[in-house]
């Protein structure tokens, strides 16, 4: 419902934000439930899905695995570590609108996958952490492109709370951590923020 106001703007904004918040909770909740269902099936299959749909670097036959590898995880602990930041960051991005969310999701997903495919190490890469880094990077920089003080304030709060995860984009000797997926996701999130920035008005 939209409440009547002298100019109609405030009520519409509040109603729109409430709709987006509800949509964000439903979408991210549903997406995370899907990840747990897939992990349950994957566990029953002794994580055989990872061998089939996980991403192998520079493997032409596995290019399409870019579309599936974020849906899979190495084990339940791996999924648990991604769950909370994925819900928080995804929800906050969704508040900006479905078009913004889909753009950030797509570029984070593809950026993560393409980077792993190009420069990933050996073995199979799985996990949604690339999406986590993509959403996080998007939230960190969008306020500066949009010149929005409240988005910049949110960036500062998020950086203070989760900034340490950015070390995950650096090359690491720990083979079980795909810094390439993190880096690619973050780059994708930044590209999305650039593409979604307000267009400059040309002088008449």
Short mmCIF file of C-alpha atoms in Angstrom, two decimals:
data_model
loop_
_atom_site.label_atom_id
_atom_site.label_comp_id
_atom_site.label_asym_id
_atom_site.label_seq_id
_atom_site.Cartn_x
_atom_site.Cartn_y
_atom_site.Cartn_z
CA UNK A 1 0.00 0.00 0.00
CA UNK A 2 1.18 3.53 -0.80
CA UNK A 3 0.10 6.18 1.70
CA UNK A 4 -1.04 9.59 0.50
CA UNK A 5 1.37 12.47 1.16
CA UNK A 6 1.51 16.02 -0.21
CA UNK A 7 4.00 15.00 -2.88
CA UNK A 8 3.58 11.22 -2.67
CA UNK A 9 7.32 10.56 -2.66
CA UNK A 10 8.05 9.53 0.93
CA UNK A 11 5.34 6.90 1.19
CA UNK A 12 6.25 5.41 -2.18
CA UNK A 13 9.91 5.22 -1.18
CA UNK A 14 9.12 3.51 2.12
CA UNK A 15 6.75 1.06 0.44
CA UNK A 16 9.28 0.30 -2.29
CA UNK A 17 12.02 -0.32 0.29
CA UNK A 18 9.76 -2.68 2.21
CA UNK A 19 8.97 -4.62 -0.96
CA UNK A 20 12.65 -4.85 -1.82
CA UNK A 21 13.55 -5.98 1.68
CA UNK A 22 10.91 -8.72 1.53
CA UNK A 23 12.07 -9.73 -1.93
CA UNK A 24 15.69 -9.78 -0.80
CA UNK A 25 14.94 -12.02 2.16
CA UNK A 26 12.87 -14.41 0.04
CA UNK A 27 15.39 -14.60 -2.78
CA UNK A 28 18.50 -14.97 -0.65
CA UNK A 29 16.72 -17.36 1.70
CA UNK A 30 15.57 -19.48 -1.23
CA UNK A 31 19.01 -19.40 -2.83
CA UNK A 32 20.74 -20.51 0.36
CA UNK A 33 18.18 -23.29 0.88
CA UNK A 34 18.94 -24.44 -2.66
CA UNK A 35 22.65 -24.54 -1.82
CA UNK A 36 21.95 -26.71 1.23
CA UNK A 37 19.73 -29.06 -0.77
CA UNK A 38 22.48 -29.42 -3.37
CA UNK A 39 25.05 -30.02 -0.60
CA UNK A 40 22.81 -32.68 0.94
CA UNK A 41 22.51 -34.50 -2.39
CA UNK A 42 26.22 -34.00 -3.04
CA UNK A 43 27.10 -35.50 0.35
CA UNK A 44 24.97 -38.57 -0.34
CA UNK A 45 26.85 -38.94 -3.62
CA UNK A 46 30.20 -38.65 -1.82
CA UNK A 47 30.59 -35.21 -3.44
CA UNK A 48 30.61 -36.77 -6.87
CA UNK A 49 28.85 -33.69 -8.28
CA UNK A 50 32.04 -31.71 -7.72
CA UNK A 51 33.94 -33.91 -10.14
CA UNK A 52 31.25 -33.43 -12.81
CA UNK A 53 30.21 -29.80 -12.35
CA UNK A 54 33.18 -28.27 -10.54
CA UNK A 55 35.38 -25.85 -12.50
CA UNK A 56 38.72 -26.95 -13.95
CA UNK A 57 41.06 -24.27 -15.19
CA UNK A 58 41.73 -23.96 -18.91
CA UNK A 59 39.60 -27.02 -19.70
CA UNK A 60 37.63 -26.30 -22.86
CA UNK A 61 35.24 -29.11 -22.12
CA UNK A 62 34.36 -27.55 -18.77
CA UNK A 63 33.65 -23.95 -19.75
CA UNK A 64 29.97 -24.40 -18.91
CA UNK A 65 31.00 -25.36 -15.37
CA UNK A 66 31.43 -21.62 -14.82
CA UNK A 67 27.64 -21.65 -14.48
CA UNK A 68 27.53 -24.45 -11.90
CA UNK A 69 30.61 -24.33 -9.67
CA UNK A 70 29.30 -21.67 -7.21
CA UNK A 71 26.37 -23.97 -6.42
CA UNK A 72 28.68 -26.70 -5.10
CA UNK A 73 30.88 -26.87 -2.01
CA UNK A 74 33.70 -29.05 -0.76
CA UNK A 75 31.79 -29.97 2.42
CA UNK A 76 29.20 -28.65 4.85
CA UNK A 77 31.71 -26.48 6.72
CA UNK A 78 32.65 -24.82 3.44
CA UNK A 79 29.01 -23.96 2.80
CA UNK A 80 28.48 -22.79 6.38
CA UNK A 81 31.39 -20.36 6.09
CA UNK A 82 29.78 -18.76 3.02
CA UNK A 83 26.19 -18.71 4.25
CA UNK A 84 26.02 -15.67 6.54
CA UNK A 85 28.06 -13.22 4.43
CA UNK A 86 26.22 -14.36 1.31
CA UNK A 87 22.84 -13.64 2.90
CA UNK A 88 23.94 -10.29 4.38
CA UNK A 89 25.69 -8.92 1.30
CA UNK A 90 23.14 -10.31 -1.14
CA UNK A 91 20.27 -8.83 0.87
CA UNK A 92 21.93 -5.40 1.00
CA UNK A 93 22.50 -5.43 -2.77
CA UNK A 94 18.91 -6.51 -3.37
CA UNK A 95 17.70 -3.41 -1.51
CA UNK A 96 18.97 -1.36 -4.44
CA UNK A 97 16.51 -3.10 -6.76
CA UNK A 98 16.19 -6.28 -8.80
CA UNK A 99 18.04 -4.86 -11.82
CA UNK A 100 20.98 -3.84 -9.68
CA UNK A 101 20.99 -7.19 -7.90
CA UNK A 102 20.89 -9.25 -11.10
CA UNK A 103 23.69 -7.16 -12.61
CA UNK A 104 25.90 -7.50 -9.53
CA UNK A 105 25.14 -11.23 -9.28
CA UNK A 106 25.87 -11.88 -12.96
CA UNK A 107 29.17 -10.01 -13.03
CA UNK A 108 30.31 -11.52 -9.72
CA UNK A 109 29.41 -15.01 -10.93
CA UNK A 110 31.01 -14.67 -14.36
CA UNK A 111 33.99 -12.68 -13.07
CA UNK A 112 34.76 -15.36 -10.52
CA UNK A 113 34.35 -18.23 -12.97
CA UNK A 114 36.28 -16.67 -15.85
CA UNK A 115 39.17 -15.74 -13.57
CA UNK A 116 39.39 -19.26 -12.15
CA UNK A 117 39.21 -20.73 -15.66
CA UNK A 118 42.00 -18.45 -16.89
CA UNK A 119 44.49 -18.43 -14.01
CA UNK A 120 43.26 -21.02 -11.53
CA UNK A 121 45.58 -23.68 -10.18
CA UNK A 122 45.17 -27.40 -10.52
CA UNK A 123 42.23 -29.38 -9.24
CA UNK A 124 38.54 -28.58 -9.12
CA UNK A 125 37.17 -25.27 -7.82
CA UNK A 126 33.75 -25.09 -6.14
CA UNK A 127 32.01 -22.66 -3.80
CA UNK A 128 29.98 -19.47 -3.63
CA UNK A 129 32.75 -17.37 -2.09
CA UNK A 130 33.27 -15.60 -5.40
CA UNK A 131 29.71 -14.28 -5.12
CA UNK A 132 30.41 -13.18 -1.54
CA UNK A 133 33.45 -11.18 -2.68
CA UNK A 134 31.55 -9.78 -5.64
CA UNK A 135 28.66 -8.50 -3.55
CA UNK A 136 31.07 -7.18 -0.91
CA UNK A 137 33.20 -5.29 -3.45
CA UNK A 138 30.06 -3.87 -5.07
CA UNK A 139 28.80 -2.58 -1.74
CA UNK A 140 32.19 -1.08 -0.88
CA UNK A 141 32.56 1.02 -4.04
CA UNK A 142 29.05 1.83 -5.28
CA UNK A 143 28.58 4.74 -2.87
CA UNK A 144 31.58 6.54 -4.33
CA UNK A 145 30.29 6.12 -7.88
CA UNK A 146 26.75 7.11 -6.86
CA UNK A 147 28.02 9.95 -4.63
CA UNK A 148 25.62 8.76 -1.95
CA UNK A 149 26.65 9.57 1.62
CA UNK A 150 24.56 6.79 3.18
CA UNK A 151 25.99 4.20 0.80
CA UNK A 152 29.50 5.43 1.62
CA UNK A 153 28.66 5.16 5.33
CA UNK A 154 27.46 1.60 4.75
CA UNK A 155 30.73 0.89 2.94
CA UNK A 156 32.69 2.09 5.96
CA UNK A 157 30.64 -0.04 8.36
CA UNK A 158 30.97 -3.12 6.15
CA UNK A 159 34.70 -2.57 5.74
CA UNK A 160 35.17 -2.29 9.50
CA UNK A 161 33.16 -5.48 10.05
CA UNK A 162 34.32 -7.63 7.14
CA UNK A 163 37.32 -5.85 5.63
CA UNK A 164 39.70 -8.59 6.67
CA UNK A 165 38.19 -10.97 4.11
CA UNK A 166 39.78 -8.86 1.38
CA UNK A 167 43.04 -10.67 2.12
CA UNK A 168 41.31 -13.56 0.38
CA UNK A 169 41.94 -11.94 -3.02
CA UNK A 170 45.71 -12.26 -2.55
CA UNK A 171 47.65 -15.25 -3.84
CA UNK A 172 47.99 -17.81 -1.08
CA UNK A 173 50.04 -20.96 -0.57
CA UNK A 174 46.96 -22.68 0.86
CA UNK A 175 45.78 -24.77 -2.06
CA UNK A 176 42.30 -25.28 -0.64
CA UNK A 177 41.51 -21.56 -0.94
CA UNK A 178 40.74 -20.25 -4.43
CA UNK A 179 42.01 -16.69 -4.26
CA UNK A 180 41.38 -16.54 -8.02
CA UNK A 181 37.64 -16.99 -7.43
CA UNK A 182 37.70 -14.29 -4.77
CA UNK A 183 39.65 -11.87 -6.96
CA UNK A 184 37.47 -12.48 -10.00
CA UNK A 185 34.29 -12.06 -8.01
CA UNK A 186 35.53 -8.79 -6.52
CA UNK A 187 36.51 -7.47 -9.96
CA UNK A 188 33.08 -8.44 -11.27
CA UNK A 189 31.38 -6.59 -8.41
CA UNK A 190 33.41 -3.45 -9.10
CA UNK A 191 32.62 -3.61 -12.82
CA UNK A 192 28.92 -3.91 -11.97
CA UNK A 193 29.14 -0.82 -9.75
CA UNK A 194 30.83 1.11 -12.56
CA UNK A 195 28.20 0.08 -15.10
CA UNK A 196 25.35 0.97 -12.74
CA UNK A 197 26.71 4.38 -11.77
CA UNK A 198 24.45 7.36 -12.55
CA UNK A 199 25.00 8.64 -16.07
CA UNK A 200 26.48 12.12 -16.31
CA UNK A 201 24.12 14.71 -17.76
CA UNK A 202 25.51 16.32 -20.89
CA UNK A 203 25.47 20.08 -21.01
CA UNK A 204 22.98 21.52 -23.43
#
